[in-house]
């Protein structure tokens, strides 16, 4: 393992400061005029408060004493021994309050919205984890909350829908388009444009128009800051690789960010290949996408032959998105990060394997990263180590995976004979 390359990290940050909102050719603000003033106000507020000691102290207090940070870095000893390769560490975002990494960004944005004088937050959600986090933060900070969720996702993530209701949020079922995450984003943006005066859109990933990709990344970068500190304590240096699942890309950029200036650390994102990238049923943006403009940003998107956004599919509601955040598109284009497609079958296998070997049930999103981590561990071999960002817990996915496996569970547990 090599020492930290602080100078390269600082050079990277300085370069990005000179082009706010742009990551190479990607990013920007492609948005209706009705939202431009709201975006400018948000950028101005974020630029101020991210350097405000009082705001940062309040956020740190919430992350530490409410969200349960720092999250654990756990050595997956049983899984490592079973594979016989590099040591596998798990960054346990599943142990955060609400059960995923989403709380990191939501607390930051909701606190910012309150400082801006907003009284209501709105959010999109796919797997429901972001919606639950938004509802949680709104309850804590005394704000109204409305969440938009595709009908298909409300059915496969019914548990999280009830959690949002329990926390006091209103959940709007979206029945347009494919009735998944893409359509939930569309409806949330429409709602924001109708009522910007008292409302903040808590966007859940590193996508959308500037300043969202930068702001969400900054709030999620706590993950990689902690990994660096924890790996030095555990192994005396940097990991050889960091692996994370990628839909829009918030947990991945959070896990990658502090290592971008460390070339010895491989950065690997795992996207949803669904039933295979050579079929129409996948959400593998890097593997099969092309440059385009959608949801207020220039990035890579799954498109049809006419350049229209194509329907996508994944067993994972959280990765079922036809694009990827602009910073990820740039990391791919520049070669700094590698992105690999993982099928439903591979993810389900990893889901079951971690449960069996470590007694941890991961989110099916996280299982995409776990599936490829096994390959990376074998490639690296003994004497090396890698970190997998375990972005969420899998309670929400157990019934869906059972159905996928043909196991009909019923209330109280067990299987029908």
mmCIF file of C-alpha atoms in Angstrom, residues 76-318:
data_model
loop_
_atom_site.group_PDB
_atom_site.id
_atom_site.type_symbol
_atom_site.label_atom_id
_atom_site.label_comp_id
_atom_site.label_asym_id
_atom_site.label_seq_id
_atom_site.Cartn_x
_atom_site.Cartn_y
_atom_site.Cartn_z
ATOM 1 C CA UNK A 76 -15.452 -9.937 6.368
ATOM 2 C CA UNK A 77 -13.213 -12.726 7.611
ATOM 3 C CA UNK A 78 -15.432 -15.685 6.737
ATOM 4 C CA UNK A 79 -16.038 -14.453 3.193
ATOM 5 C CA UNK A 80 -12.342 -13.667 2.745
ATOM 6 C CA UNK A 81 -11.308 -17.157 3.868
ATOM 7 C CA UNK A 82 -13.915 -18.784 1.633
ATOM 8 C CA UNK A 83 -12.554 -16.919 -1.398
ATOM 9 C CA UNK A 84 -8.883 -17.242 -0.481
ATOM 10 C CA UNK A 85 -7.895 -13.885 -1.978
ATOM 11 C CA UNK A 86 -7.486 -10.309 -0.773
ATOM 12 C CA UNK A 87 -8.987 -9.191 2.521
ATOM 13 C CA UNK A 88 -12.525 -7.871 2.113
ATOM 14 C CA UNK A 89 -13.687 -5.033 4.341
ATOM 15 C CA UNK A 90 -17.298 -3.819 4.449
ATOM 16 C CA UNK A 91 -18.113 -0.145 4.973
ATOM 17 C CA UNK A 92 -21.298 -0.613 6.977
ATOM 18 C CA UNK A 93 -23.635 2.138 5.747
ATOM 19 C CA UNK A 94 -26.408 -0.366 6.441
ATOM 20 C CA UNK A 95 -25.939 0.376 10.147
ATOM 21 C CA UNK A 96 -26.796 4.061 9.762
ATOM 22 C CA UNK A 97 -30.123 5.269 11.123
ATOM 23 C CA UNK A 98 -32.789 4.451 8.476
ATOM 24 C CA UNK A 99 -30.593 1.638 7.133
ATOM 25 C CA UNK A 100 -28.590 3.166 4.294
ATOM 26 C CA UNK A 101 -26.153 5.849 3.158
ATOM 27 C CA UNK A 102 -29.064 8.084 2.110
ATOM 28 C CA UNK A 103 -29.309 9.736 5.534
ATOM 29 C CA UNK A 104 -25.902 11.438 5.048
ATOM 30 C CA UNK A 105 -27.131 13.582 2.166
ATOM 31 C CA UNK A 106 -30.683 14.034 3.416
ATOM 32 C CA UNK A 107 -29.644 15.488 6.768
ATOM 33 C CA UNK A 108 -27.339 17.935 4.986
ATOM 34 C CA UNK A 109 -29.925 19.050 2.434
ATOM 35 C CA UNK A 110 -32.824 19.267 4.883
ATOM 36 C CA UNK A 111 -30.764 21.299 7.326
ATOM 37 C CA UNK A 112 -29.764 23.567 4.435
ATOM 38 C CA UNK A 113 -33.405 23.924 3.356
ATOM 39 C CA UNK A 114 -34.387 24.951 6.857
ATOM 40 C CA UNK A 115 -31.629 27.577 6.916
ATOM 41 C CA UNK A 116 -33.019 28.866 3.611
ATOM 42 C CA UNK A 117 -36.440 29.354 5.220
ATOM 43 C CA UNK A 118 -38.165 26.452 3.457
ATOM 44 C CA UNK A 119 -40.980 24.650 5.254
ATOM 45 C CA UNK A 120 -41.498 21.648 2.964
ATOM 46 C CA UNK A 121 -39.226 19.116 1.307
ATOM 47 C CA UNK A 122 -40.049 16.829 -1.604
ATOM 48 C CA UNK A 123 -38.085 13.827 -2.809
ATOM 49 C CA UNK A 124 -38.042 11.060 -5.396
ATOM 50 C CA UNK A 125 -37.342 7.483 -4.417
ATOM 51 C CA UNK A 126 -36.827 4.119 -6.080
ATOM 52 C CA UNK A 127 -35.966 1.478 -3.507
ATOM 53 C CA UNK A 128 -37.564 3.687 -0.873
ATOM 54 C CA UNK A 129 -34.438 4.250 1.219
ATOM 55 C CA UNK A 130 -34.073 7.863 0.124
ATOM 56 C CA UNK A 131 -37.769 8.461 0.728
ATOM 57 C CA UNK A 132 -37.522 6.981 4.219
ATOM 58 C CA UNK A 133 -34.466 9.115 4.966
ATOM 59 C CA UNK A 134 -36.247 12.250 3.703
ATOM 60 C CA UNK A 135 -39.335 11.486 5.802
ATOM 61 C CA UNK A 136 -37.104 10.872 8.811
ATOM 62 C CA UNK A 137 -35.209 14.156 8.479
ATOM 63 C CA UNK A 138 -38.438 16.073 7.931
ATOM 64 C CA UNK A 139 -39.946 14.579 11.089
ATOM 65 C CA UNK A 140 -36.821 15.411 13.078
ATOM 66 C CA UNK A 141 -36.515 18.987 11.824
ATOM 67 C CA UNK A 142 -40.218 19.826 11.796
ATOM 68 C CA UNK A 143 -40.850 20.082 8.054
ATOM 69 C CA UNK A 144 -43.564 18.761 5.770
ATOM 70 C CA UNK A 145 -42.475 15.977 3.407
ATOM 71 C CA UNK A 146 -43.903 14.552 0.191
ATOM 72 C CA UNK A 147 -42.299 11.661 -1.683
ATOM 73 C CA UNK A 148 -42.849 10.579 -5.295
ATOM 74 C CA UNK A 149 -42.431 6.868 -6.060
ATOM 75 C CA UNK A 150 -43.214 4.817 -9.161
ATOM 76 C CA UNK A 151 -46.135 2.414 -8.857
ATOM 77 C CA UNK A 152 -43.954 -0.588 -9.678
ATOM 78 C CA UNK A 153 -41.539 0.407 -6.927
ATOM 79 C CA UNK A 154 -44.315 0.944 -4.367
ATOM 80 C CA UNK A 155 -45.355 -2.656 -4.947
ATOM 81 C CA UNK A 156 -41.907 -4.238 -4.676
ATOM 82 C CA UNK A 157 -40.912 -1.949 -1.770
ATOM 83 C CA UNK A 158 -44.193 -1.867 0.172
ATOM 84 C CA UNK A 159 -42.371 -1.992 3.517
ATOM 85 C CA UNK A 160 -40.623 1.303 2.847
ATOM 86 C CA UNK A 161 -43.873 2.903 1.665
ATOM 87 C CA UNK A 162 -45.398 2.107 5.057
ATOM 88 C CA UNK A 163 -42.304 3.418 6.848
ATOM 89 C CA UNK A 164 -42.691 6.749 5.033
ATOM 90 C CA UNK A 165 -46.368 6.968 5.995
ATOM 91 C CA UNK A 166 -45.485 6.115 9.594
ATOM 92 C CA UNK A 167 -42.954 8.982 9.633
ATOM 93 C CA UNK A 168 -45.630 11.443 8.541
ATOM 94 C CA UNK A 169 -44.780 11.798 4.848
ATOM 95 C CA UNK A 170 -47.260 11.822 1.982
ATOM 96 C CA UNK A 171 -46.333 9.281 -0.704
ATOM 97 C CA UNK A 172 -47.497 10.006 -4.254
ATOM 98 C CA UNK A 173 -47.711 6.951 -6.517
ATOM 99 C CA UNK A 174 -46.442 7.770 -10.019
ATOM 100 C CA UNK A 175 -48.268 5.944 -12.803
ATOM 101 C CA UNK A 176 -46.670 7.601 -15.846
ATOM 102 C CA UNK A 177 -44.018 6.037 -18.086
ATOM 103 C CA UNK A 178 -42.381 2.900 -16.718
ATOM 104 C CA UNK A 179 -43.642 3.780 -13.207
ATOM 105 C CA UNK A 180 -40.113 3.546 -11.766
ATOM 106 C CA UNK A 181 -37.377 5.911 -10.531
ATOM 107 C CA UNK A 182 -37.031 7.910 -13.769
ATOM 108 C CA UNK A 183 -40.691 8.820 -13.655
ATOM 109 C CA UNK A 184 -40.553 9.641 -9.947
ATOM 110 C CA UNK A 185 -37.782 12.160 -10.702
ATOM 111 C CA UNK A 186 -39.906 13.685 -13.481
ATOM 112 C CA UNK A 187 -42.866 14.208 -11.158
ATOM 113 C CA UNK A 188 -40.749 15.611 -8.332
ATOM 114 C CA UNK A 189 -39.173 18.169 -10.661
ATOM 115 C CA UNK A 190 -42.623 19.171 -11.914
ATOM 116 C CA UNK A 191 -43.839 19.625 -8.350
ATOM 117 C CA UNK A 192 -40.780 21.714 -7.470
ATOM 118 C CA UNK A 193 -41.352 24.004 -10.453
ATOM 119 C CA UNK A 194 -44.942 24.556 -9.260
ATOM 120 C CA UNK A 195 -43.999 25.543 -5.718
ATOM 121 C CA UNK A 196 -40.413 26.720 -5.250
ATOM 122 C CA UNK A 197 -41.127 29.491 -2.735
ATOM 123 C CA UNK A 198 -41.479 27.269 0.348
ATOM 124 C CA UNK A 199 -40.205 23.950 -1.027
ATOM 125 C CA UNK A 200 -36.793 22.341 -1.456
ATOM 126 C CA UNK A 201 -36.248 19.293 -3.665
ATOM 127 C CA UNK A 202 -34.011 16.898 -1.737
ATOM 128 C CA UNK A 203 -32.540 15.108 -4.740
ATOM 129 C CA UNK A 204 -31.237 11.731 -3.664
ATOM 130 C CA UNK A 205 -28.269 11.086 -5.937
ATOM 131 C CA UNK A 206 -25.339 12.794 -7.660
ATOM 132 C CA UNK A 207 -27.435 13.659 -10.681
ATOM 133 C CA UNK A 208 -29.596 16.489 -11.944
ATOM 134 C CA UNK A 209 -28.611 20.097 -12.616
ATOM 135 C CA UNK A 210 -25.804 21.898 -10.805
ATOM 136 C CA UNK A 211 -25.390 22.264 -7.829
ATOM 137 C CA UNK A 212 -27.002 18.893 -6.967
ATOM 138 C CA UNK A 213 -24.209 16.547 -8.193
ATOM 139 C CA UNK A 214 -21.574 18.529 -6.279
ATOM 140 C CA UNK A 215 -23.692 19.095 -3.177
ATOM 141 C CA UNK A 216 -24.803 15.471 -2.834
ATOM 142 C CA UNK A 217 -21.227 14.277 -3.424
ATOM 143 C CA UNK A 218 -19.921 16.578 -0.699
ATOM 144 C CA UNK A 219 -22.477 15.321 1.815
ATOM 145 C CA UNK A 220 -21.733 11.686 0.906
ATOM 146 C CA UNK A 221 -17.926 12.099 0.885
ATOM 147 C CA UNK A 222 -17.990 11.443 4.633
ATOM 148 C CA UNK A 223 -17.953 7.770 3.601
ATOM 149 C CA UNK A 224 -14.523 7.897 1.936
ATOM 150 C CA UNK A 225 -13.060 10.208 4.594
ATOM 151 C CA UNK A 226 -13.951 7.625 7.205
ATOM 152 C CA UNK A 227 -12.688 4.734 5.070
ATOM 153 C CA UNK A 228 -9.265 6.394 4.790
ATOM 154 C CA UNK A 229 -8.951 6.877 8.531
ATOM 155 C CA UNK A 230 -10.278 3.411 9.323
ATOM 156 C CA UNK A 231 -8.055 1.631 6.774
ATOM 157 C CA UNK A 232 -4.943 3.292 8.125
ATOM 158 C CA UNK A 233 -5.918 2.049 11.552
ATOM 159 C CA UNK A 234 -6.785 -1.476 10.334
ATOM 160 C CA UNK A 235 -4.085 -2.057 7.706
ATOM 161 C CA UNK A 236 -1.626 0.817 8.031
ATOM 162 C CA UNK A 237 -2.355 2.281 4.601
ATOM 163 C CA UNK A 238 -4.776 2.703 1.743
ATOM 164 C CA UNK A 239 -6.951 -0.101 0.332
ATOM 165 C CA UNK A 240 -6.005 -1.542 -3.044
ATOM 166 C CA UNK A 241 -9.572 -1.109 -4.327
ATOM 167 C CA UNK A 242 -12.912 0.423 -3.384
ATOM 168 C CA UNK A 243 -16.023 -1.219 -4.841
ATOM 169 C CA UNK A 244 -19.563 0.206 -4.801
ATOM 170 C CA UNK A 245 -22.871 -0.221 -6.621
ATOM 171 C CA UNK A 246 -23.929 2.523 -9.030
ATOM 172 C CA UNK A 247 -27.360 3.707 -10.109
ATOM 173 C CA UNK A 248 -27.305 7.489 -10.059
ATOM 174 C CA UNK A 249 -24.145 6.997 -8.039
ATOM 175 C CA UNK A 250 -24.352 8.648 -4.601
ATOM 176 C CA UNK A 251 -22.925 5.886 -2.416
ATOM 177 C CA UNK A 252 -20.225 5.182 -4.993
ATOM 178 C CA UNK A 253 -19.043 8.778 -5.331
ATOM 179 C CA UNK A 254 -19.161 9.036 -1.548
ATOM 180 C CA UNK A 255 -16.914 5.993 -1.265
ATOM 181 C CA UNK A 256 -14.618 7.082 -4.130
ATOM 182 C CA UNK A 257 -14.174 10.817 -3.637
ATOM 183 C CA UNK A 258 -11.276 11.022 -1.178
ATOM 184 C CA UNK A 259 -9.391 8.386 -3.203
ATOM 185 C CA UNK A 260 -9.628 10.050 -6.625
ATOM 186 C CA UNK A 261 -6.221 11.617 -6.088
ATOM 187 C CA UNK A 262 -4.702 8.281 -4.969
ATOM 188 C CA UNK A 263 -3.860 6.393 -8.186
ATOM 189 C CA UNK A 264 -2.856 3.238 -6.297
ATOM 190 C CA UNK A 265 -6.504 2.726 -5.285
ATOM 191 C CA UNK A 266 -8.711 1.113 -7.931
ATOM 192 C CA UNK A 267 -12.204 2.593 -8.023
ATOM 193 C CA UNK A 268 -14.851 0.181 -9.295
ATOM 194 C CA UNK A 269 -18.544 0.885 -9.786
ATOM 195 C CA UNK A 270 -21.028 -1.942 -10.331
ATOM 196 C CA UNK A 271 -24.111 -1.160 -12.397
ATOM 197 C CA UNK A 272 -27.255 -3.191 -12.980
ATOM 198 C CA UNK A 273 -27.032 -5.583 -15.938
ATOM 199 C CA UNK A 274 -30.481 -6.990 -15.141
ATOM 200 C CA UNK A 275 -31.063 -10.007 -17.358
ATOM 201 C CA UNK A 276 -27.912 -9.239 -19.362
ATOM 202 C CA UNK A 277 -26.453 -6.302 -21.277
ATOM 203 C CA UNK A 278 -27.185 -8.039 -24.573
ATOM 204 C CA UNK A 279 -30.893 -8.024 -23.754
ATOM 205 C CA UNK A 280 -33.243 -5.008 -23.566
ATOM 206 C CA UNK A 281 -33.734 -5.639 -19.824
ATOM 207 C CA UNK A 282 -30.853 -3.914 -18.072
ATOM 208 C CA UNK A 283 -29.837 -0.542 -16.574
ATOM 209 C CA UNK A 284 -26.152 -0.672 -17.559
ATOM 210 C CA UNK A 285 -25.550 2.974 -18.469
ATOM 211 C CA UNK A 286 -21.768 2.845 -18.823
ATOM 212 C CA UNK A 287 -21.787 -0.446 -20.732
ATOM 213 C CA UNK A 288 -24.594 0.462 -23.117
ATOM 214 C CA UNK A 289 -25.323 4.177 -22.756
ATOM 215 C CA UNK A 290 -24.399 7.255 -24.796
ATOM 216 C CA UNK A 291 -23.985 10.957 -24.081
ATOM 217 C CA UNK A 292 -27.190 12.950 -23.820
ATOM 218 C CA UNK A 293 -29.135 15.476 -21.778
ATOM 219 C CA UNK A 294 -31.835 14.426 -19.319
ATOM 220 C CA UNK A 295 -33.056 15.487 -15.870
ATOM 221 C CA UNK A 296 -31.146 18.759 -16.081
ATOM 222 C CA UNK A 297 -27.672 17.357 -16.754
ATOM 223 C CA UNK A 298 -25.401 16.208 -19.554
ATOM 224 C CA UNK A 299 -24.234 12.681 -18.841
ATOM 225 C CA UNK A 300 -24.463 9.117 -20.162
ATOM 226 C CA UNK A 301 -27.910 7.562 -20.625
ATOM 227 C CA UNK A 302 -29.516 4.406 -21.952
ATOM 228 C CA UNK A 303 -31.183 5.528 -25.192
ATOM 229 C CA UNK A 304 -33.003 4.020 -28.140
ATOM 230 C CA UNK A 305 -31.984 4.395 -31.797
ATOM 231 C CA UNK A 306 -33.789 7.752 -31.936
ATOM 232 C CA UNK A 307 -31.973 9.199 -28.929
ATOM 233 C CA UNK A 308 -34.987 8.848 -26.618
ATOM 234 C CA UNK A 309 -34.441 7.640 -23.050
ATOM 235 C CA UNK A 310 -34.925 3.879 -23.138
ATOM 236 C CA UNK A 311 -36.873 1.787 -20.605
ATOM 237 C CA UNK A 312 -34.497 0.077 -18.182
ATOM 238 C CA UNK A 313 -34.815 -2.851 -15.816
ATOM 239 C CA UNK A 314 -33.165 -4.203 -12.696
ATOM 240 C CA UNK A 315 -34.227 -6.465 -9.873
ATOM 241 C CA UNK A 316 -33.008 -3.569 -7.755
ATOM 242 C CA UNK A 317 -35.381 -0.577 -7.570
ATOM 243 C CA UNK A 318 -32.485 1.616 -6.433
#
